[in-house]
């Protein structure tokens, strides 16, 4: 293997990505095109997020990667290892110790603080894509703030299911201007997007888009007056730590259909257990 | 009285080829103007120039806006023009699939313009959509069905409902009955005539079917090779055409 530049990408590429990030921060929620590079991993593994992380990481950073809330999935481990090797940065699983957190599908339960950066892996950045496949048209809709179509999507949801069934990638409006896809996080996480102390960066590799939310940005989930947005989750406490305020995964625990609900944020759950919190299924 | 729409000197070229040339007329509130002429005479080009879908090379399209009075829609900003396009203006395409979202339910199709202008109450939107389905003779039970499951005539009626739900003041129609069976055409024409009367709509209807304008239009423009060769009250033009081309057009229909 040849030697890599710090964090794999060459300096010119990182500068190009940083410019896109800065533009994104200056226009919250606006999708900035960037020249996505080939990364030594498949697209599904979040190459957009990886490129954004590569552009913001410094040797002093402490890096954390979560996939569906967990630090130990194959995807999370390989991205963490990738930056350990190519950037030599310290890594952690503790949310509060990390300075850069790359994530797929979740926002950590523990509130983030100033100075932290949360990097999202985004598969489809365009929230209007579902009903309007023409890129030229969606770009015009964003520039002219023509967002009626977004509510058509929610209308269809209610007419089909009796309620807004969209539970992931729930669309939001940023600072009263751009409609944004928050990536496939559960809608339970949507309220955390707004007024967050950390910087939030979104990278879509295949689609070559970067967008961003600077700290303390107003983010509102779209809804109807008579079908208001609800940040729902399974109505159970965590079986391991007893938390009632965290997003839960449902696990099948035996062949007899036995089920258990556990925090999807493994760091949050372990930290609670370490300080003596105990759920009904804990050993 | 101020015209609702005043068209002056509209010219559109496609390269060296003329789409339409130096067309002028006024349309007054509540009036229906028919534009007839053979294939290629420039009817659709003219209509699309007026509706803001094409930018003419010369001329003005002055619309009497609700808030600011007469404004040239060609020189107004694109956001303003697109806003007109989903509030005071409506456009009915010949092919319903060009004017509908085929992947969205009938209710969603009708509700889109309401949501586009800021309506945010699901129940209200659905009630209005259902009411409009009734007004275009589509059974309320079809409100959640997609237009792909509708007949051609139903699709066209749905397109009309989707356009009229926000109470536009001016409707552009390009061959609204084209491509439909004769019996379906007749029903659609009856419906359109009723809506135009009840809502006091102003409309511009492009067609090569003289029976359509006979039934719907107060006045006619006859076009040939991109130019207006005759204009007048519908009955006058159809019963006593002055221009040789109009005479030919009328007689060729009578022969059918
Ligand atoms: N996009 C285009 N590029 C070049 N020429 C065009 C274009 N569209 C229309 N034309 C030409 O402009 C002229 C007017 O066409 P237009 O479509 O306006 O006629 P029309 O009266 O609507 O005909 P039809 O009854 O067949 O719909 C025709 O000669 C046509 O070939
Ligand atoms: Mg035509
Ligand atoms: Zn837990």
Coordinates of C-alpha atoms and ligand atoms in Angstrom, one line a residue:
Chain A
X1 CA 0.0 0.0 0.0
X2 CA 1.2 3.5 -0.8
X3 CA 1.2 6.3 1.7
X4 CA -1.9 8.4 2.0
X5 CA -2.3 12.1 2.5
X6 CA -3.8 13.0 5.9
X7 CA -7.4 11.6 6.0
X8 CA -6.9 9.9 2.6
X9 CA -8.0 12.8 0.3
X10 CA -5.5 15.2 -1.2
X11 CA -5.4 18.8 0.0
X12 CA -6.9 20.2 -3.1
X13 CA -9.9 17.9 -2.9
X14 CA -10.4 18.7 0.8
X15 CA -10.2 22.5 0.0
X16 CA -12.9 22.0 -2.6
X17 CA -15.1 20.1 -0.1
X18 CA -14.5 22.7 2.6
X19 CA -15.7 25.4 0.2
X20 CA -18.9 23.5 -0.4
X21 CA -19.3 23.0 3.4
X22 CA -18.8 26.7 4.0
X23 CA -21.3 27.6 1.4
X24 CA -23.7 25.1 2.9
X25 CA -23.3 26.7 6.3
X26 CA -23.8 30.2 4.9
X27 CA -27.1 29.0 3.2
X28 CA -28.6 26.6 5.8
X29 CA -30.5 23.7 4.1
X30 CA -29.4 24.5 0.6
X31 CA -27.9 21.6 -1.4
X32 CA -24.4 22.5 -2.6
X33 CA -23.1 20.5 -5.5
X34 CA -19.6 19.1 -5.1
X35 CA -17.3 16.9 -7.2
X36 CA -17.6 13.7 -5.2
X37 CA -14.4 11.5 -5.3
X38 CA -14.1 7.8 -5.5
X39 CA -13.5 6.4 -2.0
X40 CA -12.1 2.9 -1.3
X41 CA -15.5 1.6 -0.1
X42 CA -18.9 1.1 -1.7
X43 CA -21.4 4.0 -2.1
X44 CA -23.9 2.4 0.3
X45 CA -21.2 2.9 3.0
X46 CA -21.6 6.6 3.2
X47 CA -18.9 7.9 0.9
X48 CA -20.5 11.4 1.1
X49 CA -20.2 11.4 4.9
X50 CA -16.7 10.0 4.7
X51 CA -15.6 12.8 2.3
X52 CA -17.1 15.4 4.6
X53 CA -15.4 13.9 7.6
X54 CA -12.1 13.8 5.7
X55 CA -12.4 17.5 4.9
X56 CA -13.1 18.6 8.5
X57 CA -10.9 16.2 10.5
X58 CA -7.7 17.6 12.1
X59 CA -4.9 15.6 13.8
X60 CA -6.3 16.8 17.2
X61 CA -9.8 15.5 16.7
X62 CA -11.4 12.6 18.4
X63 CA -13.6 10.7 16.0
X64 CA -16.7 8.6 16.7
X65 CA -18.8 6.7 14.1
X66 CA -22.3 5.4 14.7
X67 CA -24.5 3.3 12.4
X68 CA -28.2 3.1 13.5
X69 CA -27.0 4.4 16.9
X70 CA -24.3 1.6 17.4
X71 CA -20.5 2.0 17.4
X72 CA -19.9 -1.7 16.7
X73 CA -21.6 -2.5 13.4
X74 CA -19.4 -3.5 10.4
X75 CA -20.1 -0.2 8.7
X76 CA -19.2 1.9 11.8
X77 CA -16.1 -0.1 12.6
X78 CA -14.7 0.1 9.1
X79 CA -15.2 3.8 8.7
X80 CA -13.6 4.4 12.2
X81 CA -10.7 2.1 11.3
X82 CA -10.3 3.9 7.9
X83 CA -9.7 7.3 9.6
X84 CA -7.6 5.7 12.4
X85 CA -5.3 4.4 9.6
X86 CA -5.4 7.3 7.2
X87 CA -5.5 10.2 9.7
X88 CA -4.2 8.7 12.9
X89 CA -6.9 10.4 14.9
X90 CA -8.0 9.3 18.3
X91 CA -11.3 7.5 18.3
X92 CA -14.0 7.1 20.9
X93 CA -17.5 5.6 21.5
X94 CA -18.4 8.2 24.1
X95 CA -20.6 10.9 22.5
X96 CA -19.4 13.7 24.8
X97 CA -15.7 13.0 24.2
X98 CA -16.0 13.1 20.4
X99 CA -15.2 16.2 18.4
X100 CA -16.4 14.8 15.1
X101 CA -19.2 12.2 14.9
X102 CA -20.1 10.5 11.6
X103 CA -23.6 9.0 11.7
X104 CA -26.0 7.0 9.7
X105 CA -29.7 7.0 10.7
X106 CA -29.5 8.5 14.2
X107 CA -28.7 11.6 16.2
X108 CA -27.1 10.7 19.6
X109 CA -29.4 10.9 22.6
X110 CA -27.0 13.0 24.6
X111 CA -27.3 16.6 23.6
X112 CA -24.3 17.7 21.6
X113 CA -22.3 20.7 22.6
X114 CA -20.5 23.6 20.9
X115 CA -17.4 22.7 19.1
X116 CA -18.7 19.3 18.0
X117 CA -19.4 18.4 14.4
X118 CA -22.1 15.8 13.4
X119 CA -21.6 14.4 9.9
X120 CA -24.6 12.6 8.3
X121 CA -24.4 10.0 5.6
X122 CA -27.1 10.9 3.0
X123 CA -28.4 8.5 0.4
X124 CA -30.9 10.8 -1.3
X125 CA -30.5 14.5 -0.6
X126 CA -33.5 15.8 -2.6
X127 CA -36.7 15.8 -0.5
X128 CA -38.8 16.6 -3.6
X129 CA -37.5 13.7 -5.6
X130 CA -40.4 11.4 -4.7
X131 CA -42.9 13.4 -6.6
X132 CA -40.8 15.4 -9.1
X133 CA -38.0 13.4 -10.7
X134 CA -36.7 16.2 -12.9
X135 CA -33.7 17.8 -11.3
X136 CA -34.1 21.0 -13.3
X137 CA -37.6 21.4 -11.9
X138 CA -36.7 20.6 -8.2
X139 CA -33.9 23.1 -8.4
X140 CA -36.4 25.7 -9.6
X141 CA -38.8 24.8 -6.9
X142 CA -36.1 25.3 -4.2
X143 CA -35.0 28.6 -5.7
X144 CA -38.6 29.9 -5.9
X145 CA -39.7 28.4 -2.6
X146 CA -42.4 26.4 -4.3
X147 CA -42.9 23.7 -1.7
X148 CA -46.6 22.8 -2.1
X149 CA -45.5 19.4 -3.4
X150 CA -43.9 18.5 -0.1
X151 CA -47.3 18.7 1.5
X152 CA -48.8 16.6 -1.4
X153 CA -46.5 13.9 -0.2
X154 CA -47.8 14.2 3.4
X155 CA -51.4 14.4 2.1
X156 CA -50.9 11.2 0.2
X157 CA -49.6 9.6 3.4
X158 CA -52.6 10.6 5.4
X159 CA -55.1 9.6 2.6
X160 CA -53.5 6.2 2.4
X161 CA -52.8 5.4 6.1
X162 CA -55.0 7.7 8.1
X163 CA -52.0 9.5 9.5
X164 CA -48.6 10.7 8.4
X165 CA -46.9 7.4 8.0
X166 CA -43.5 8.8 7.0
X167 CA -41.3 7.8 9.9
X168 CA -37.8 8.2 8.5
X169 CA -36.3 11.0 6.4
X170 CA -39.1 13.2 7.6
X171 CA -38.9 16.6 5.7
X172 CA -38.1 19.8 7.5
X173 CA -38.0 23.5 6.7
X174 CA -34.9 25.3 7.7
X175 CA -35.0 28.9 8.9
X176 CA -38.3 29.3 7.1
X177 CA -36.6 29.0 3.8
X178 CA -35.2 25.7 2.4
X179 CA -37.0 22.3 2.7
X180 CA -34.4 19.7 3.6
X181 CA -34.2 15.9 3.9
X182 CA -32.6 15.2 7.2
X183 CA -31.3 11.8 5.9
X184 CA -33.0 8.6 7.1
X185 CA -33.0 9.4 10.8
X186 CA -36.2 8.4 12.6
X187 CA -38.6 11.3 13.0
X188 CA -38.1 10.9 16.7
X189 CA -34.8 12.6 16.1
X190 CA -36.2 15.6 14.2
X191 CA -36.7 17.9 17.2
X192 CA -32.9 17.5 17.9
X193 CA -32.0 19.0 14.5
X194 CA -33.2 22.4 15.5
X195 CA -31.4 24.7 17.8
X196 CA -28.5 22.3 18.1
X197 CA -25.2 23.6 19.6
X198 CA -23.1 21.4 17.3
X199 CA -22.5 22.0 13.6
X200 CA -24.4 19.5 11.4
X201 CA -23.0 18.6 8.0
X202 CA -24.8 16.3 5.4
X203 CA -22.9 14.5 2.7
X204 CA -24.4 12.6 -0.3
X205 CA -21.6 10.9 -2.2
X206 CA -23.4 9.3 -5.2
X207 CA -25.6 12.4 -5.6
X208 CA -22.7 14.8 -5.1
X209 CA -24.4 17.2 -2.7
X210 CA -23.4 18.7 0.6
X211 CA -25.7 20.7 2.9
X212 CA -25.4 22.0 6.4
X213 CA -27.0 23.4 9.5
X214 CA -24.9 25.9 11.5
X215 CA -25.4 25.8 15.3
X216 CA -28.7 27.0 16.7
X217 CA -30.6 26.9 13.4
X218 CA -34.4 26.9 13.3
X219 CA -35.6 23.6 11.9
X220 CA -39.3 22.8 11.7
X221 CA -40.9 19.5 10.7
X222 CA -43.6 19.9 8.0
X223 CA -47.2 18.9 8.9
X224 CA -50.9 19.8 8.7
X225 CA -52.8 21.8 11.4
X226 CA -55.1 18.8 11.9
X227 CA -52.3 16.3 11.7
X228 CA -49.5 17.8 13.6
X229 CA -45.9 16.4 13.6
X230 CA -45.2 13.9 16.3
X231 CA -41.8 12.7 17.3
X232 CA -43.0 9.1 18.0
X233 CA -41.1 6.1 19.3
X234 CA -42.0 2.7 20.7
X235 CA -44.0 3.2 23.9
X236 CA -41.8 1.2 26.2
X237 CA -38.8 1.9 28.5
X238 CA -35.4 0.5 27.5
X239 CA -35.1 -3.1 28.7
X240 CA -31.5 -2.7 29.6
X241 CA -31.2 0.8 31.2
X242 CA -34.9 1.7 31.8
X243 CA -34.6 5.0 29.8
X244 CA -38.0 6.3 28.8
X245 CA -36.7 9.2 26.7
X246 CA -34.6 7.3 24.1
X247 CA -35.3 5.9 20.7
X248 CA -35.6 2.1 20.9
X249 CA -34.8 -0.9 18.7
X250 CA -37.0 -3.9 18.9
X251 CA -35.0 -7.1 19.3
X252 CA -36.3 -10.7 18.9
X253 CA -34.7 -12.5 21.8
X254 CA -35.8 -16.1 21.3
X255 CA -37.6 -18.5 18.9
X256 CA -40.9 -18.1 20.8
X257 CA -41.4 -14.5 19.6
X258 CA -40.0 -13.0 22.7
X259 CA -39.2 -9.3 22.2
X260 CA -37.2 -6.7 24.0
X261 CA -36.8 -3.0 23.5
X262 CA -33.4 -1.5 23.8
X263 CA -31.9 1.9 23.3
X264 CA -30.6 2.2 19.7
X265 CA -27.9 4.6 21.0
X266 CA -25.6 2.0 22.5
X267 CA -23.3 4.6 24.1
X268 CA -26.2 6.2 25.9
X269 CA -27.5 2.9 27.1
X270 CA -24.2 1.7 28.4
X271 CA -23.4 5.0 30.1
X272 CA -26.7 4.8 31.9
X273 CA -26.2 1.1 32.9
X274 CA -22.7 2.1 34.2
X275 CA -24.3 4.6 36.5
X276 CA -26.6 2.1 38.0
X277 CA -29.8 2.4 35.8
X278 CA -31.4 -0.9 35.2
X279 CA -34.2 -2.1 32.9
X280 CA -36.6 -5.0 33.5
X281 CA -34.6 -7.2 31.0
X282 CA -31.2 -6.5 32.4
X283 CA -29.3 -9.5 33.7
Chain B
X1 CA -63.7 48.5 -18.7
X2 CA -60.1 47.3 -18.3
X3 CA -59.4 44.1 -20.3
X4 CA -58.5 41.1 -18.1
X5 CA -55.8 40.3 -20.7
X6 CA -54.4 42.6 -23.4
X7 CA -52.2 40.9 -25.9
X8 CA -50.1 43.2 -28.1
X9 CA -47.9 42.3 -31.0
X10 CA -46.9 38.8 -29.8
X11 CA -44.3 37.3 -32.1
X12 CA -42.5 34.0 -31.7
X13 CA -39.9 32.6 -34.1
X14 CA -38.3 29.2 -34.1
X15 CA -35.0 30.1 -35.8
X16 CA -36.0 31.5 -39.1
X17 CA -39.4 29.8 -38.9
X18 CA -42.4 31.8 -37.7
X19 CA -44.4 30.3 -34.8
X20 CA -46.8 33.2 -34.5
X21 CA -46.5 36.8 -35.7
X22 CA -47.8 40.2 -34.5
X23 CA -50.9 38.9 -32.7
X24 CA -53.0 41.4 -30.7
X25 CA -56.3 41.2 -29.0
X26 CA -58.1 42.1 -25.8
X27 CA -60.0 39.7 -23.6
X28 CA -62.6 41.1 -21.2
X29 CA -63.7 39.6 -17.9
X30 CA -66.1 36.7 -18.4
X31 CA -65.3 36.4 -22.0
X32 CA -64.3 33.2 -23.8
X33 CA -62.0 33.6 -26.8
X34 CA -61.6 30.7 -29.3
X35 CA -58.5 30.4 -31.4
X36 CA -58.9 28.2 -34.5
X37 CA -56.8 27.4 -37.5
X38 CA -55.3 24.4 -39.2
X39 CA -52.5 22.3 -37.8
X40 CA -49.3 24.3 -37.6
X41 CA -51.0 27.7 -37.8
X42 CA -49.5 28.8 -34.5
X43 CA -52.3 28.3 -32.0
X44 CA -50.3 26.5 -29.4
X45 CA -47.3 28.8 -29.8
X46 CA -49.5 31.8 -29.1
X47 CA -51.2 30.1 -26.2
X48 CA -47.9 29.1 -24.6
X49 CA -46.5 32.6 -25.1
X50 CA -49.5 34.1 -23.3
X51 CA -49.4 31.5 -20.4
X52 CA -45.7 32.1 -19.8
X53 CA -44.5 28.7 -21.0
X54 CA -42.7 30.3 -24.0
X55 CA -40.9 33.6 -24.1
X56 CA -42.0 35.6 -27.2
X57 CA -39.5 37.5 -29.2
X58 CA -41.7 40.6 -29.2
X59 CA -44.9 41.8 -27.7
X60 CA -46.7 42.3 -24.4
X61 CA -49.1 40.2 -22.5
X62 CA -50.7 42.5 -20.0
X63 CA -52.8 40.9 -17.3
X64 CA -55.1 42.8 -14.9
X65 CA -53.6 41.5 -11.6
X66 CA -55.7 41.6 -8.4
X67 CA -53.2 43.6 -6.4
X68 CA -51.3 45.8 -8.9
X69 CA -53.7 46.2 -11.8
X70 CA -52.4 45.7 -15.4
X71 CA -48.9 44.2 -15.5
X72 CA -46.9 42.9 -18.5
X73 CA -46.4 39.3 -17.5
X74 CA -43.5 38.8 -19.9
X75 CA -41.3 41.3 -18.1
X76 CA -42.4 40.5 -14.6
X77 CA -40.1 38.3 -12.5
X78 CA -40.3 34.5 -12.9
X79 CA -41.5 33.9 -9.3
X80 CA -44.3 36.4 -9.9
X81 CA -45.3 34.7 -13.2
X82 CA -45.2 31.3 -11.6
X83 CA -47.3 32.5 -8.8
X84 CA -49.9 33.7 -11.3
X85 CA -49.6 30.3 -12.9
X86 CA -50.9 28.6 -9.7
X87 CA -53.4 31.2 -8.5
X88 CA -55.2 33.4 -11.1
X89 CA -54.2 31.4 -14.1
X90 CA -55.0 27.8 -15.1
X91 CA -53.7 25.7 -17.9
X92 CA -55.6 22.7 -19.3
X93 CA -53.4 20.5 -21.5
X94 CA -54.6 18.4 -24.4
X95 CA -53.1 15.3 -22.8
X96 CA -54.3 14.9 -19.3
X97 CA -51.1 13.2 -18.3
X98 CA -49.2 16.4 -19.1
X99 CA -51.4 18.3 -16.6
X100 CA -51.8 15.6 -13.8
X101 CA -49.5 13.8 -11.5
X102 CA -50.1 10.3 -12.4
X103 CA -48.5 8.8 -9.3
X104 CA -50.7 10.9 -6.9
X105 CA -54.3 10.3 -5.9
X106 CA -57.2 12.3 -7.4
X107 CA -57.5 14.1 -4.1
X108 CA -53.8 15.0 -4.0
X109 CA -54.0 16.2 -7.6
X110 CA -56.8 18.5 -6.8
X111 CA -55.3 19.6 -3.5
X112 CA -51.9 20.4 -4.9
X113 CA -52.8 24.0 -5.9
X114 CA -54.4 24.6 -2.5
X115 CA -51.3 23.4 -0.7
X116 CA -49.1 25.4 -3.1
X117 CA -50.8 28.6 -1.9
X118 CA -50.4 27.7 1.7
X119 CA -53.5 25.7 2.8
X120 CA -52.4 23.5 5.7
X121 CA -55.5 21.8 7.0
X122 CA -55.8 18.3 5.7
X123 CA -59.6 18.0 6.4
X124 CA -60.3 21.3 4.5
X125 CA -58.1 20.3 1.6
X126 CA -59.8 16.9 1.3
X127 CA -63.3 18.4 1.5
X128 CA -62.5 20.9 -1.2
X129 CA -61.0 18.2 -3.4
X130 CA -64.0 16.0 -2.9
X131 CA -66.4 18.9 -3.7
X132 CA -64.5 19.5 -6.9
X133 CA -64.6 15.9 -7.9
X134 CA -68.3 16.2 -7.6
X135 CA -68.4 19.3 -9.7
X136 CA -66.6 17.5 -12.6
X137 CA -68.8 14.5 -12.1
X138 CA -66.3 12.1 -10.6
X139 CA -67.7 10.0 -7.8
X140 CA -66.4 11.0 -4.3
X141 CA -65.4 7.3 -3.7
X142 CA -62.6 7.8 -6.3
X143 CA -60.8 10.5 -4.2
X144 CA -58.0 8.2 -3.2
X145 CA -57.5 6.5 -6.6
X146 CA -54.8 7.4 -8.9
X147 CA -55.6 8.9 -12.3
X148 CA -54.0 5.9 -14.0
X149 CA -57.2 4.0 -13.0
X150 CA -59.4 6.6 -14.7
X151 CA -60.7 6.7 -18.3
X152 CA -59.5 9.4 -20.7
X153 CA -62.6 11.6 -20.1
X154 CA -62.3 11.3 -16.3
X155 CA -58.6 12.2 -16.4
X156 CA -59.5 15.3 -18.4
X157 CA -62.2 16.2 -15.9
X158 CA -59.8 15.7 -13.1
X159 CA -57.3 18.0 -14.8
X160 CA -60.0 20.6 -15.0
X161 CA -60.9 20.2 -11.3
X162 CA -57.2 20.5 -10.4
X163 CA -57.0 23.7 -12.3
X164 CA -60.2 25.4 -11.1
X165 CA -60.0 24.6 -7.4
X166 CA -58.2 27.8 -6.5
X167 CA -60.8 29.9 -8.4
X168 CA -58.5 31.2 -11.2
X169 CA -59.7 34.2 -13.3
X170 CA -58.3 33.1 -16.6
X171 CA -58.1 29.6 -18.0
X172 CA -55.9 28.6 -21.0
X173 CA -56.9 25.4 -22.7
X174 CA -55.1 23.7 -25.6
X175 CA -57.4 21.2 -27.4
X176 CA -59.2 20.2 -24.2
X177 CA -61.4 17.7 -26.0
X178 CA -58.8 16.5 -28.4
X179 CA -58.1 12.7 -28.4
X180 CA -61.4 11.9 -26.7
X181 CA -64.3 9.9 -28.1
X182 CA -67.1 12.0 -29.6
X183 CA -69.7 11.1 -26.9
X184 CA -67.1 11.8 -24.2
X185 CA -66.2 15.1 -25.9
X186 CA -69.8 16.2 -25.8
X187 CA -70.1 15.6 -22.1
X188 CA -66.9 17.4 -21.4
X189 CA -68.0 20.4 -23.4
X190 CA -71.3 20.6 -21.5
X191 CA -69.4 20.5 -18.3
X192 CA -67.0 23.2 -19.4
X193 CA -69.8 25.4 -20.6
X194 CA -71.5 25.0 -17.2
X195 CA -68.3 25.8 -15.3
X196 CA -67.5 28.8 -17.4
X197 CA -71.0 30.2 -16.9
X198 CA -71.3 29.4 -13.2
X199 CA -67.8 30.7 -12.3
X200 CA -67.9 33.6 -14.7
X201 CA -64.5 32.4 -16.0
X202 CA -62.6 34.1 -18.7
X203 CA -60.9 31.5 -21.0
X204 CA -58.8 31.2 -24.1
X205 CA -59.5 27.9 -25.9
X206 CA -57.3 26.6 -28.7
X207 CA -58.9 24.1 -31.0
X208 CA -59.2 23.0 -34.5
X209 CA -62.7 21.7 -33.8
X210 CA -65.2 24.4 -34.8
X211 CA -68.0 22.6 -32.8
X212 CA -66.1 23.4 -29.6
X213 CA -65.8 27.1 -30.2
X214 CA -69.4 27.2 -31.4
X215 CA -70.5 26.0 -28.0
X216 CA -68.0 27.8 -25.8
X217 CA -66.5 30.8 -27.4
X218 CA -67.9 34.4 -27.5
X219 CA -65.3 35.5 -30.0
X220 CA -62.9 33.9 -32.4
X221 CA -59.5 34.4 -33.8
X222 CA -58.8 32.6 -37.0
X223 CA -55.1 31.9 -37.5
X224 CA -53.1 31.0 -40.6
X225 CA -49.4 30.7 -40.9
X226 CA -48.8 32.3 -37.5
X227 CA -51.0 35.3 -38.2
X228 CA -54.6 36.3 -37.3
X229 CA -56.5 36.5 -40.6
X230 CA -59.9 37.2 -39.1
X231 CA -61.4 38.1 -35.7
X232 CA -65.0 38.6 -34.6
X233 CA -68.0 37.3 -32.8
X234 CA -68.1 33.5 -33.0
X235 CA -71.5 33.3 -34.8
X236 CA -70.5 36.0 -37.2
X237 CA -67.2 34.4 -38.2
X238 CA -68.7 30.9 -38.5
X239 CA -71.9 32.0 -40.3
X240 CA -70.5 34.7 -42.5
X241 CA -66.7 34.4 -42.7
X242 CA -65.0 37.3 -44.5
X243 CA -61.5 36.0 -45.1
X244 CA -61.0 33.4 -47.9
X245 CA -59.2 31.1 -45.4
X246 CA -62.0 31.3 -42.9
X247 CA -64.5 30.5 -45.6
X248 CA -62.4 27.4 -46.5
X249 CA -62.1 26.4 -42.8
X250 CA -65.8 26.7 -42.2
X251 CA -66.8 24.9 -45.4
X252 CA -64.4 22.1 -44.8
X253 CA -66.0 21.4 -41.5
X254 CA -69.5 21.6 -43.1
X255 CA -68.4 18.9 -45.5
X256 CA -67.5 16.5 -42.8
Ligands
LIG1 N1 -40.4 23.7 -30.7 C1 -40.5 24.1 -32.0 N2 -39.4 24.2 -32.8 C2 -39.5 24.6 -34.1 N3 -40.7 24.8 -34.7 C3 -41.8 24.7 -34.0 C4 -41.8 24.3 -32.6 N4 -43.0 24.3 -32.2 C5 -43.8 24.7 -33.2 N5 -43.1 24.9 -34.3 C6 -43.6 25.3 -35.6 O1 -44.3 26.6 -35.4 C7 -45.5 26.5 -36.2 C8 -46.7 26.7 -35.2 O2 -46.8 25.5 -34.4 P1 -47.9 25.3 -33.3 O3 -47.6 24.1 -32.6 O4 -48.1 26.6 -32.6 O5 -49.2 25.1 -34.2 P2 -50.7 24.7 -33.8 O6 -51.6 25.6 -34.5 O7 -50.8 24.5 -32.4 O8 -50.8 23.2 -34.5 P3 -51.6 21.9 -34.0 O9 -53.1 22.2 -34.4 O10 -51.0 20.9 -34.9 O11 -51.4 21.7 -32.6 C9 -45.5 25.2 -36.9 O12 -45.0 25.5 -38.2 C10 -44.6 24.4 -36.2 O13 -44.0 23.4 -37.0
LIG2 MG1 -51.2 22.9 -31.0
LIG3 ZN1 -31.0 1.8 27.3

